[in-house]
Tab-separated table of C-alpha atoms in Angstrom:
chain	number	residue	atom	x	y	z
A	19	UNK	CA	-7.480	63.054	8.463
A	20	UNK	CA	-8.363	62.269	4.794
A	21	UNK	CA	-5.226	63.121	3.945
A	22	UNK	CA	-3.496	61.025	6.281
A	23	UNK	CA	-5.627	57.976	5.061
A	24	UNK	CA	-4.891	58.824	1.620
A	25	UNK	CA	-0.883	58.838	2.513
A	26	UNK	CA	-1.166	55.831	4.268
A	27	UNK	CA	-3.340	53.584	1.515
A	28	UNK	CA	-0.577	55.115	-0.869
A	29	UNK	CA	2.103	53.759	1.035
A	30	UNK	CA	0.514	50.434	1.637
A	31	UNK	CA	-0.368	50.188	-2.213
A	32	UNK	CA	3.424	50.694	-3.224
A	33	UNK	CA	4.099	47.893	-0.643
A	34	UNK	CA	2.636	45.357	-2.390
A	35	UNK	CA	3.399	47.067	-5.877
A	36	UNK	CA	6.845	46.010	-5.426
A	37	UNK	CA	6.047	42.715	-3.880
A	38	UNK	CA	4.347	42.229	-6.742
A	39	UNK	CA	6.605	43.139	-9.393
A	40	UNK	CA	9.846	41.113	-7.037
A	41	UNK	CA	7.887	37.829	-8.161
A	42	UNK	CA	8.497	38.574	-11.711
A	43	UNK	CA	12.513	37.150	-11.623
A	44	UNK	CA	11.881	33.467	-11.312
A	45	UNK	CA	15.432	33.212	-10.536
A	46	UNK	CA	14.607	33.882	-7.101
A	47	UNK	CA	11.875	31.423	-7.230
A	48	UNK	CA	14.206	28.347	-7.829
A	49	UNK	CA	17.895	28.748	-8.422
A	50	UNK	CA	18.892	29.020	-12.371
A	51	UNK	CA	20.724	25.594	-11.954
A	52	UNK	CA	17.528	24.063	-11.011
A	53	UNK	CA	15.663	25.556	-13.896
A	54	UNK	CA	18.474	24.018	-16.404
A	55	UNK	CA	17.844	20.905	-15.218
A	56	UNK	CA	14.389	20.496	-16.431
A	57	UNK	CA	13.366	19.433	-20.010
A	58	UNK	CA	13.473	22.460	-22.318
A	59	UNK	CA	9.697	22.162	-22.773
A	60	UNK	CA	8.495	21.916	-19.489
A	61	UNK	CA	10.986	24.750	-18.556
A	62	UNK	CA	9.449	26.616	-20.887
A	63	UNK	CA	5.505	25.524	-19.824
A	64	UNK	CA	6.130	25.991	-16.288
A	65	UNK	CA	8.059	30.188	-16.463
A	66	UNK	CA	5.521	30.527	-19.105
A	67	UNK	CA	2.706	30.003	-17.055
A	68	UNK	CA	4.390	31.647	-13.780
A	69	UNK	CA	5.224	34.299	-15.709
A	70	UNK	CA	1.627	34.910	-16.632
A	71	UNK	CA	0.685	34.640	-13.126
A	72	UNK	CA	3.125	36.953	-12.016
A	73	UNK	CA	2.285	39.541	-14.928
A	74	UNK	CA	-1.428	39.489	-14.235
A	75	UNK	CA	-1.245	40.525	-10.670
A	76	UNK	CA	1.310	43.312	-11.658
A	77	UNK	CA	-1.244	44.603	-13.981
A	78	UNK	CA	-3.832	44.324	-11.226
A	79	UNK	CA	-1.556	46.904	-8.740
A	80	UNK	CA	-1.267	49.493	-11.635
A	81	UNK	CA	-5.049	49.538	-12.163
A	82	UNK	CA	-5.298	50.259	-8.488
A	83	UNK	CA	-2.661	53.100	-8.704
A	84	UNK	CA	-4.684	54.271	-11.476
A	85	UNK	CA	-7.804	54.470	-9.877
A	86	UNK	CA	-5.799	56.258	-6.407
A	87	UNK	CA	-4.264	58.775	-9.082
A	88	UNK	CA	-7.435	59.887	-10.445
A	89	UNK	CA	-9.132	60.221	-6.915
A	90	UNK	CA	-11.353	57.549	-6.825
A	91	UNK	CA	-13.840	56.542	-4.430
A	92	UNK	CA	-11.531	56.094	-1.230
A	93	UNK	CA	-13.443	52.774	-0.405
A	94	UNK	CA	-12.814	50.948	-3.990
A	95	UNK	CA	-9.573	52.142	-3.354
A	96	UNK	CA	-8.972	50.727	-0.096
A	97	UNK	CA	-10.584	47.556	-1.237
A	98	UNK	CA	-8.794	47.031	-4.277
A	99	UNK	CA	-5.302	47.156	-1.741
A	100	UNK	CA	-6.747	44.394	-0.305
A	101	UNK	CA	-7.685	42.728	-3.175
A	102	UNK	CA	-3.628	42.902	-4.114
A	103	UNK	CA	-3.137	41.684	-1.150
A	104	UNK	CA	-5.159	38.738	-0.990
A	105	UNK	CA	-4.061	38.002	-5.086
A	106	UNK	CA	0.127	38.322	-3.761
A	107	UNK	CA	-0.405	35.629	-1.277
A	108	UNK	CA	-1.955	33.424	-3.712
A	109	UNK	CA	0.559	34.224	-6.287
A	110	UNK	CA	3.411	33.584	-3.926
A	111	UNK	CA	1.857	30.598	-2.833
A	112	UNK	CA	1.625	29.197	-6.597
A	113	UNK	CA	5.153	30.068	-7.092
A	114	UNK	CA	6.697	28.494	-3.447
A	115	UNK	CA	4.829	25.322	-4.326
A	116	UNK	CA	6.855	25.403	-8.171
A	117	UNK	CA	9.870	27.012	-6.824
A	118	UNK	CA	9.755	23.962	-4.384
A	119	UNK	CA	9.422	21.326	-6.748
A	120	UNK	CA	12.404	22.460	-8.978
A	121	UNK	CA	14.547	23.319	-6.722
A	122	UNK	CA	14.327	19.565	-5.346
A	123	UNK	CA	17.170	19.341	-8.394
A	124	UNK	CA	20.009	21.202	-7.246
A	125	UNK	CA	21.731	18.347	-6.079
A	126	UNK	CA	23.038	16.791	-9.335
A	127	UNK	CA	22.924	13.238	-8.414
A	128	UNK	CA	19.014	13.676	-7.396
A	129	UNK	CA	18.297	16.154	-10.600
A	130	UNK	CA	19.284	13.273	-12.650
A	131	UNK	CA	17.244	10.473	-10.958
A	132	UNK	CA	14.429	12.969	-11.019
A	133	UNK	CA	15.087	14.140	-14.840
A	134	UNK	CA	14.341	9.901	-15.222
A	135	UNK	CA	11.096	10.004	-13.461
A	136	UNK	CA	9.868	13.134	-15.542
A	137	UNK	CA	10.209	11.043	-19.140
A	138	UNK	CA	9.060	7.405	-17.055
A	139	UNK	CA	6.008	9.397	-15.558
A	140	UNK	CA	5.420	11.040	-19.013
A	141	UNK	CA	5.556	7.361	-20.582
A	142	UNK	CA	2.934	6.442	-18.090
A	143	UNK	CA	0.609	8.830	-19.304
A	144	UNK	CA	1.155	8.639	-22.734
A	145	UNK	CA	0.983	4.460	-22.757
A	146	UNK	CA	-2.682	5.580	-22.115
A	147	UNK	CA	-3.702	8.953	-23.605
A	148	UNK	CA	-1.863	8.428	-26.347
A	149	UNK	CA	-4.292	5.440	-27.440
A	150	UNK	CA	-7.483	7.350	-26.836
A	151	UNK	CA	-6.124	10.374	-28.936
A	152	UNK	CA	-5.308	12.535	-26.022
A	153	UNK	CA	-2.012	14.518	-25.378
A	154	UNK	CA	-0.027	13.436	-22.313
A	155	UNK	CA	0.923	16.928	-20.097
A	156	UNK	CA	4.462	17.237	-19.347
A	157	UNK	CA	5.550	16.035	-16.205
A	158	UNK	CA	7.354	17.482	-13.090
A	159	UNK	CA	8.628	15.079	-10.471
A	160	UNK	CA	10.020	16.740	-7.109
A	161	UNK	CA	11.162	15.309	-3.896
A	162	UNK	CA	9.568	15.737	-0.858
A	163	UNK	CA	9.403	14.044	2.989
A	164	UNK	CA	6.271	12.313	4.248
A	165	UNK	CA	4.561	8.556	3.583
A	166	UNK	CA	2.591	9.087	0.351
A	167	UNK	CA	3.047	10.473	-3.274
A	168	UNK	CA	0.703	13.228	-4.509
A	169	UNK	CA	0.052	15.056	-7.847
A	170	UNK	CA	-0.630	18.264	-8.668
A	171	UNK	CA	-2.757	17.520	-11.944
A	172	UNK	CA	-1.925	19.224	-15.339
A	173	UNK	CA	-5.170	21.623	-16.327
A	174	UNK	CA	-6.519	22.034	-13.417
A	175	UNK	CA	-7.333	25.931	-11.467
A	176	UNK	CA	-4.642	26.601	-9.655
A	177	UNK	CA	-4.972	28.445	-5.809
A	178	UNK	CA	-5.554	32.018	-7.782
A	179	UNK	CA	-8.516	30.241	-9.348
A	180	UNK	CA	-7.732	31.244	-12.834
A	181	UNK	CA	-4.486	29.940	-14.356
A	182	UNK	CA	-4.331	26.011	-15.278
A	183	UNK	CA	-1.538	24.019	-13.852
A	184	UNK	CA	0.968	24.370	-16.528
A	185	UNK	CA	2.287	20.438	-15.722
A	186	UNK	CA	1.346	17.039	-13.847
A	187	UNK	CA	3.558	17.839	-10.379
A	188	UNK	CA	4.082	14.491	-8.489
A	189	UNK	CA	5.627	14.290	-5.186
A	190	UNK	CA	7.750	11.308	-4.470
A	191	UNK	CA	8.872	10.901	-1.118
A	192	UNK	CA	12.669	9.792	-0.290
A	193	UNK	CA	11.664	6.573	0.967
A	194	UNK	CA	9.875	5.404	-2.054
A	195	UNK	CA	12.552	7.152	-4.416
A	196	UNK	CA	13.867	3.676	-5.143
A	197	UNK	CA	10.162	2.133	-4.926
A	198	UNK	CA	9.113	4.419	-6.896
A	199	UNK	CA	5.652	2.676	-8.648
A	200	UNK	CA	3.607	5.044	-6.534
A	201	UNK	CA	4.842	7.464	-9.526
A	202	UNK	CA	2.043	5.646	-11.990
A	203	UNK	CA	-0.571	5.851	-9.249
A	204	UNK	CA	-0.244	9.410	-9.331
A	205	UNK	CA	-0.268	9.634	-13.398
A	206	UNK	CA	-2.987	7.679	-12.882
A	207	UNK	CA	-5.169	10.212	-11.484
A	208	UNK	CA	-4.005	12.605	-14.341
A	209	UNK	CA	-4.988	9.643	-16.714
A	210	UNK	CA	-8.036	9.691	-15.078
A	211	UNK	CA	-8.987	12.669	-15.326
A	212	UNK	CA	-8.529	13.324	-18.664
A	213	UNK	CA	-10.555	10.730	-19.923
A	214	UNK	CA	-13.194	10.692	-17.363
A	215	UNK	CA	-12.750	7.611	-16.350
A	216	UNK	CA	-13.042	8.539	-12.542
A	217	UNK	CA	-16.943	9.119	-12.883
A	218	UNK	CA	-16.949	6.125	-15.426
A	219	UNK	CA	-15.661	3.682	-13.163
A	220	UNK	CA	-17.516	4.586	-9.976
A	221	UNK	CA	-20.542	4.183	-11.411
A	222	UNK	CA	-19.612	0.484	-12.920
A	223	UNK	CA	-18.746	-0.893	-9.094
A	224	UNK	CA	-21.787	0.795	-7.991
A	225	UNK	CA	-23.803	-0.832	-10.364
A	226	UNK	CA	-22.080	-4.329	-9.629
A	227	UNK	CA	-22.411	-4.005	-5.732
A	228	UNK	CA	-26.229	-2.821	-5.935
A	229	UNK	CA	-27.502	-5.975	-6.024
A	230	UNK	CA	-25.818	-6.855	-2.706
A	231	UNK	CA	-25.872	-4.067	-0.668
A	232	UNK	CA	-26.773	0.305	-1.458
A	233	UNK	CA	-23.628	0.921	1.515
A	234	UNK	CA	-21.554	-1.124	-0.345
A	235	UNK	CA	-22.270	0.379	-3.343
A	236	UNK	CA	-22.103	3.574	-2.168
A	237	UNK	CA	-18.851	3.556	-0.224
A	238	UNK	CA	-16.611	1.704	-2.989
A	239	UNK	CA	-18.612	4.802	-5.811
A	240	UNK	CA	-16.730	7.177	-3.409
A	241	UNK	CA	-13.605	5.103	-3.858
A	242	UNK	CA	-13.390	4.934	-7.278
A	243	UNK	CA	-10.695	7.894	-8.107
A	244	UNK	CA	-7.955	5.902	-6.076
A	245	UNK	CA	-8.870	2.441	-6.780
A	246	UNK	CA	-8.225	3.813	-10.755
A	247	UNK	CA	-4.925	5.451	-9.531
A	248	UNK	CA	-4.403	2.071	-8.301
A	249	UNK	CA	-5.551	0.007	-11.230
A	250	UNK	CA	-3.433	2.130	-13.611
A	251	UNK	CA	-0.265	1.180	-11.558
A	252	UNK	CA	-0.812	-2.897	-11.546
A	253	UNK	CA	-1.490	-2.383	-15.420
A	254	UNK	CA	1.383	-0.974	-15.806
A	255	UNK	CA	3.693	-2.600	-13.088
A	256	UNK	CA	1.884	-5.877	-12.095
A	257	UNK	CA	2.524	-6.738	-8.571
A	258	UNK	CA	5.670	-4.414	-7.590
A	259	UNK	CA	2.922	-1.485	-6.504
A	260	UNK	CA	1.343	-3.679	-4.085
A	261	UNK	CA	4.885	-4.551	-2.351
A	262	UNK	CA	5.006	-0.788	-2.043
A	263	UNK	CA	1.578	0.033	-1.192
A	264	UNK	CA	1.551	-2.341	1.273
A	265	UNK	CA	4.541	-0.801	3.086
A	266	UNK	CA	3.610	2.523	3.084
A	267	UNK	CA	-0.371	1.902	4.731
A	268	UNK	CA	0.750	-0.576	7.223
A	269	UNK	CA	1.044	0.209	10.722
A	270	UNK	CA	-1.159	-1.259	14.280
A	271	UNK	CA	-4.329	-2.982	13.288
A	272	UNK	CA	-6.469	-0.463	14.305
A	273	UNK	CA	-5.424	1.879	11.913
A	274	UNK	CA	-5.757	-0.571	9.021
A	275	UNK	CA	-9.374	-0.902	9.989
A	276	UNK	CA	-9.582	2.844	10.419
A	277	UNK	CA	-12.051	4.965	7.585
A	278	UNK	CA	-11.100	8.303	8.209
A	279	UNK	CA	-13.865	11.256	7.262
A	280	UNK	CA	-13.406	12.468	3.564
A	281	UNK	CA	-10.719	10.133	3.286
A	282	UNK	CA	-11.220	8.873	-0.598
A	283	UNK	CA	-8.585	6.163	-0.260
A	284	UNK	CA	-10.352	2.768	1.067
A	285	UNK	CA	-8.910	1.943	4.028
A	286	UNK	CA	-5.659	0.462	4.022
A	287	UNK	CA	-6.753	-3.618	5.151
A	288	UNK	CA	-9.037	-3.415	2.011
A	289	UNK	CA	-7.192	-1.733	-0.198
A	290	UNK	CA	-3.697	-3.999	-0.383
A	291	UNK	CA	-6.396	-6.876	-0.180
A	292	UNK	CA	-7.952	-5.441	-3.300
A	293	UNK	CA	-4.483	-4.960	-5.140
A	294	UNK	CA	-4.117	-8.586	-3.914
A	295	UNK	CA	-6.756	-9.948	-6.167
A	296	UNK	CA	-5.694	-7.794	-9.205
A	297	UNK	CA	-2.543	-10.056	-9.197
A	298	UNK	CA	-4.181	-13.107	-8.356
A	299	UNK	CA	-7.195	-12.209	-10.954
A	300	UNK	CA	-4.635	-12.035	-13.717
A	301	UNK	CA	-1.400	-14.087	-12.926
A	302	UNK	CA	-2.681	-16.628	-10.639
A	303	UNK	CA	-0.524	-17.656	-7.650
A	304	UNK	CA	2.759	-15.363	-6.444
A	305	UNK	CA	4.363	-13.485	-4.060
A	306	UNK	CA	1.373	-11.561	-3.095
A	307	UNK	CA	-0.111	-14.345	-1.739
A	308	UNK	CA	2.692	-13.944	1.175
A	309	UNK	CA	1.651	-10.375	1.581
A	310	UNK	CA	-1.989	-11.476	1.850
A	311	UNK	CA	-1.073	-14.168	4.553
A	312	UNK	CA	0.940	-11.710	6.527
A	313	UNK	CA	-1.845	-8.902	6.459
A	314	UNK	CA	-4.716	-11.636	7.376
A	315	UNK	CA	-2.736	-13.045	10.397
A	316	UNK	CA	-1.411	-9.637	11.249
A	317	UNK	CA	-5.128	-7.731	11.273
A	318	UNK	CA	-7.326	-10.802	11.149
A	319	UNK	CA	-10.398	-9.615	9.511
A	320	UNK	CA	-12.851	-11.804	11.957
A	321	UNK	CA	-12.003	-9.701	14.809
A	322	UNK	CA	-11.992	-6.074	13.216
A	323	UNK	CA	-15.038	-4.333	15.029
A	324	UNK	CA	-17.413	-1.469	14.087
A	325	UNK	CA	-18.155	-0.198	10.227
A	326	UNK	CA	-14.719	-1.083	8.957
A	327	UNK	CA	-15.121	-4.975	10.372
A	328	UNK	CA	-18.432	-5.001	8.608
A	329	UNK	CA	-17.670	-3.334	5.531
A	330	UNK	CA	-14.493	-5.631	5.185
A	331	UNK	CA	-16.103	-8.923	5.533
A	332	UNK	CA	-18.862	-7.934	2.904
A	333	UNK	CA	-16.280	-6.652	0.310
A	334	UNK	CA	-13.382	-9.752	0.284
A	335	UNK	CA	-15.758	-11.932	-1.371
A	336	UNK	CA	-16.859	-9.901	-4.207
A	337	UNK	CA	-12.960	-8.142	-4.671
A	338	UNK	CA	-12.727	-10.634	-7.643
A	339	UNK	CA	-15.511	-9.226	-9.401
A	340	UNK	CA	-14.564	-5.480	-8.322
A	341	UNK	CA	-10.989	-6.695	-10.088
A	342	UNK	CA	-13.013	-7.674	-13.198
A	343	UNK	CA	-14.592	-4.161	-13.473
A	344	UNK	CA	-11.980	-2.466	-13.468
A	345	UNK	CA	-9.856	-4.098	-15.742
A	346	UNK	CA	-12.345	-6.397	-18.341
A	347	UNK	CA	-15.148	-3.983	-18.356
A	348	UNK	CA	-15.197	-2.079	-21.405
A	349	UNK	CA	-15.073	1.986	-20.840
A	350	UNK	CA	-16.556	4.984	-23.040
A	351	UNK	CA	-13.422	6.711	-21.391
A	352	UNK	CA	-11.083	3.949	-23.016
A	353	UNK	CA	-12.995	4.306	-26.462
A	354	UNK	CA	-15.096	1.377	-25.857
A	355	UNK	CA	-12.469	-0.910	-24.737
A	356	UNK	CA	-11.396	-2.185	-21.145
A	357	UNK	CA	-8.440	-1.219	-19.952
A	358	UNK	CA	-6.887	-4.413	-20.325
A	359	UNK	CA	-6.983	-4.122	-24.188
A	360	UNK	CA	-5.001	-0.692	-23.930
A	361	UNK	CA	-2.753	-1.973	-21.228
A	362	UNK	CA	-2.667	-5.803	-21.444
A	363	UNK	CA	-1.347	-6.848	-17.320
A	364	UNK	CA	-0.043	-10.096	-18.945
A	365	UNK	CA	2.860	-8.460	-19.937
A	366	UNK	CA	3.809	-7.577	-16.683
A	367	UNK	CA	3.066	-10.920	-15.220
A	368	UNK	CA	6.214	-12.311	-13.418
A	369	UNK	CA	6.492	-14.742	-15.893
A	370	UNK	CA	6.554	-12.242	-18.650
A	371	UNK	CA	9.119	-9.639	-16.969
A	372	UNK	CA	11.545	-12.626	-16.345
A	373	UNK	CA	11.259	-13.697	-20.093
A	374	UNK	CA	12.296	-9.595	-20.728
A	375	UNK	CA	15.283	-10.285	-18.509
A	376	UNK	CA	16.436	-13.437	-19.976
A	377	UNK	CA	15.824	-12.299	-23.619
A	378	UNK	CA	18.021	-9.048	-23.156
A	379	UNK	CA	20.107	-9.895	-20.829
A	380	UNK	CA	23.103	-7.655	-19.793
A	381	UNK	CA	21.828	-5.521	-21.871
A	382	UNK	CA	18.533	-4.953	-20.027
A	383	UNK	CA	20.314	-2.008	-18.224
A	384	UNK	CA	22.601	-0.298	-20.430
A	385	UNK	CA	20.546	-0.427	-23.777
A	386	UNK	CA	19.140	2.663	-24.444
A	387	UNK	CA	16.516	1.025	-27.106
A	388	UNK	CA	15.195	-1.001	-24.450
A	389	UNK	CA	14.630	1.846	-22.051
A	390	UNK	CA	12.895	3.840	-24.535
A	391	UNK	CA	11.106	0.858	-25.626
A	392	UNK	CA	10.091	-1.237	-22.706
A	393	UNK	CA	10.304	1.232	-19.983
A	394	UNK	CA	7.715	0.635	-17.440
A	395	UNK	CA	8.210	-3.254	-18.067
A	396	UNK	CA	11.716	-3.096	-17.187
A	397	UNK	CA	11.249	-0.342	-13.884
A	398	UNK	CA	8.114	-2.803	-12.698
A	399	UNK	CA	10.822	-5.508	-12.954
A	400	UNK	CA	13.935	-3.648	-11.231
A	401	UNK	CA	11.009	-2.558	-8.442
A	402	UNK	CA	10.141	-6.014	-7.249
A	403	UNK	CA	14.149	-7.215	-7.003
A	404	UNK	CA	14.575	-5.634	-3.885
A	405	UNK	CA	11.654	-7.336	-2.652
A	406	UNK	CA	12.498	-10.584	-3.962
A	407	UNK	CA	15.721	-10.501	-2.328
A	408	UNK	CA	15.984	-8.522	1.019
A	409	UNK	CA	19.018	-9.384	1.806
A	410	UNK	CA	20.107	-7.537	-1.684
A	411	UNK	CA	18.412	-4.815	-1.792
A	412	UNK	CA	20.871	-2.199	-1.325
A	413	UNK	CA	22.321	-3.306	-4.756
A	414	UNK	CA	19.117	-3.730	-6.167
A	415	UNK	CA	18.131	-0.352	-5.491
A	416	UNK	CA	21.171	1.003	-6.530
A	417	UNK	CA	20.659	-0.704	-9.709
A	418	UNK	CA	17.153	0.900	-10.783
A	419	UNK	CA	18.740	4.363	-9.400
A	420	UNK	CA	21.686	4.318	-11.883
A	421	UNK	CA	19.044	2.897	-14.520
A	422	UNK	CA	16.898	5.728	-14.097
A	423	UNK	CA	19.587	8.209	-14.256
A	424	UNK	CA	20.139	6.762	-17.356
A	425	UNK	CA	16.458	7.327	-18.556
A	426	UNK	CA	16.697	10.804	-17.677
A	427	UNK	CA	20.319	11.251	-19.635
A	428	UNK	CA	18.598	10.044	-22.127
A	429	UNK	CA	15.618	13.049	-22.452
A	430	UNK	CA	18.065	15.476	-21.260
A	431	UNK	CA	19.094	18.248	-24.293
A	432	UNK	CA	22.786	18.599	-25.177
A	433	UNK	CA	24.727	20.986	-23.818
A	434	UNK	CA	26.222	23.614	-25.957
A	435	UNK	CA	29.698	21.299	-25.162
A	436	UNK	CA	28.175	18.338	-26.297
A	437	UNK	CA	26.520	19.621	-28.796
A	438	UNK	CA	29.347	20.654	-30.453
């Protein structure tokens, strides 16, 4: 019988042995087309670190052949098969999530609107980290279905608890490919992180709302990591991540008044009516006072029942001052500074975007200078066209699509053709 269990944990061991050691050609992971199409240094970052991965949990099979070969202790044997196991499904789950995301770019036409939102994405970052002496990680944008963006953030433990995430991956969704300011949101949370402003900021709106009320306090602390996500965007778009905010959280009234367990996004009525007053805060009157009428007749907030009703009513008058915070208050994460002297929203006031246009422009679209100096200015101005103009925005869109591209021509390395 020993014998037979021996045979058997042999067999099972060279199972996942040359699971183990399949993982190692990344080829297989995401086709070598995709790979080409990402920046040389984030191609290099991201089969680095997969490599790695890959190379540890090899290593891990051998020692467990080892310790079968020399007749060890059939138990430590049988549990370090399982161990492999346990570390392959983690592995391959690390990989399908990266082979995912960069496969997303075998279809050239998307690879090169993607390429785009790698360097704007990186921009994002950088327009902040940059400032406070930090280095912006690479980025890795990938396409995926659903409502909302996410990120993967750069540094932190990835599923195998051990290897950092070798890039910031951010899922855009193909609806919001050509409203694509949920993109800063996301870098936002990396440029949170980094910094620390997260834990910064939620104790600055807890301190403000004290005085009125410990549940408010409380429940807008808990919010603080996607009101900065959020905050980060206006900076660096003005209104146009509103416009898109607003589309993607809408839906019957009782779901904008829903709070949903865990859920560390406020809920959606207060949290377009918060993005609201950033704009109105800093530029006055606009177009988001249209989306503020439409949401206040749609889900009138004098009727909304239960904790949500409540917690509504008590926050709209004091979203002015929760504005102020975030943006005037000055943060140890932003070396002493507010955010507003890093990322001044005046620039991207209507007013100022349409002086950008004028002063350029046909050039505002085909001038590479301008979109490697004024890049975020000039995508927060192509992303509230469409809005502007419904019955345009097919062309609109098509517009920032083709200017992206060209943002992303613009990182991409020569070819050996080219650079000949």
């Amino acid at each position: 019988m020993t014998e037979a269990v021996d045979r058997q944990t042999a067999a099972e061991l060279a199972h996942w042995q040359l699971a183990a050691e399949a993982l190692a050609d990344l080829d297989t992971v995401a086709a070598p087309e995709a790979w080409q199409a990402l920046e040389d240094y984030l191609q290099r970052q991201v089969r680095a670190r997969l490599s790695e991965l890959v190379a540890v949990l090899v290593a891990e099979g051998k020692a467990a052949r080892r310790l079968l070969g020399q007749g060890g202790d059939p138990g430590a044997v049988r549990a370090a098969v399982l161990r492999l196991r346990t570390r392959y499904l983690q592995v391959e789950t690390i990989l399908d999530f990266y082979g995912h995301a960069v496969n997303s770019r075998t279809n050239p036409a998307l690879r090169a609107v993607l390429r785009g939102y790698d360097t704007l994405a990186g921009d994002s970052m950088a327009a902040v980290l940059t400032r406070v002496g930090l280095e912006p990680p690479p980025a890795l944008v990938y396409l995926d279905h659903g409502l909302g963006a996410s990120i993967l953030r750069a540094g932190i433990r990835l599923w195998d608890h051990s290897h950092p995430s070798p890039a910031a991956a951010i899922k855009l969704t193909r609806h919001n490919l050509a409203y694509p300011t949920a993109l800063l949101h996301e870098t936002g949370h990396q440029v949170a992180h980094l910094t620390g402003w997260n834990t910064e900021l939620a104790d600055a709106l807890a301190a403000r709302l004290a005085p009125r009320s410990a549940e408010l306090a409380r429940t807008w602390r808990d919010w603080a990591g996607e009101i900065a996500g959020d905050v980060h965007a206006f900076v660096q778009a003005g209104w146009a991540p509103v416009a898109a905010l607003a589309n993607v959280v809408d839906g019957p009234t009782p779901s904008v008044y829903r709070i949903r367990f865990g859920d560390p996004h406020p809920f959606p009525f207060l949290r377009v009516l918060f993005n609201v007053e950033l704009c109105r805060r800093w530029f006055g009157a606009g177009p988001w006072d249209d989306l503020a009428a439409a949401w206040l007749h749609r889900h009138p907030v004098e009727r909304a029942d239960g904790d949500a009703g409540a917690l509504a009513r008590a926050s709209l008058p004091v979203l002015g001052d929760l504005a102020d915070v975030c943006t005037r208050l000055p943060m140890a994460a932003f070396g002493g500074k507010p955010l507003s002297a890093l990322l001044d929203p005046s620039r991207v006031s209507p007013a100022a975007l349409d002086a950008l246009a004028r002063q350029a422009g046909p050039s505002l679209l085909t001038s590479a200078y301008l979109r490697r100096r004024e890049p975020l200015r000039i995508l927060a101005l192509l992303s509230t066209r469409a809005v502007l103009a419904p019955e345009a925005a097919a062309d609109h869109q098509a517009a920032l699509l083709a200017w992206v591209t060209s943002v992303g021509a613009d990182a991409a390395p020569l070819s050996p053709h080219r650079a000949a």
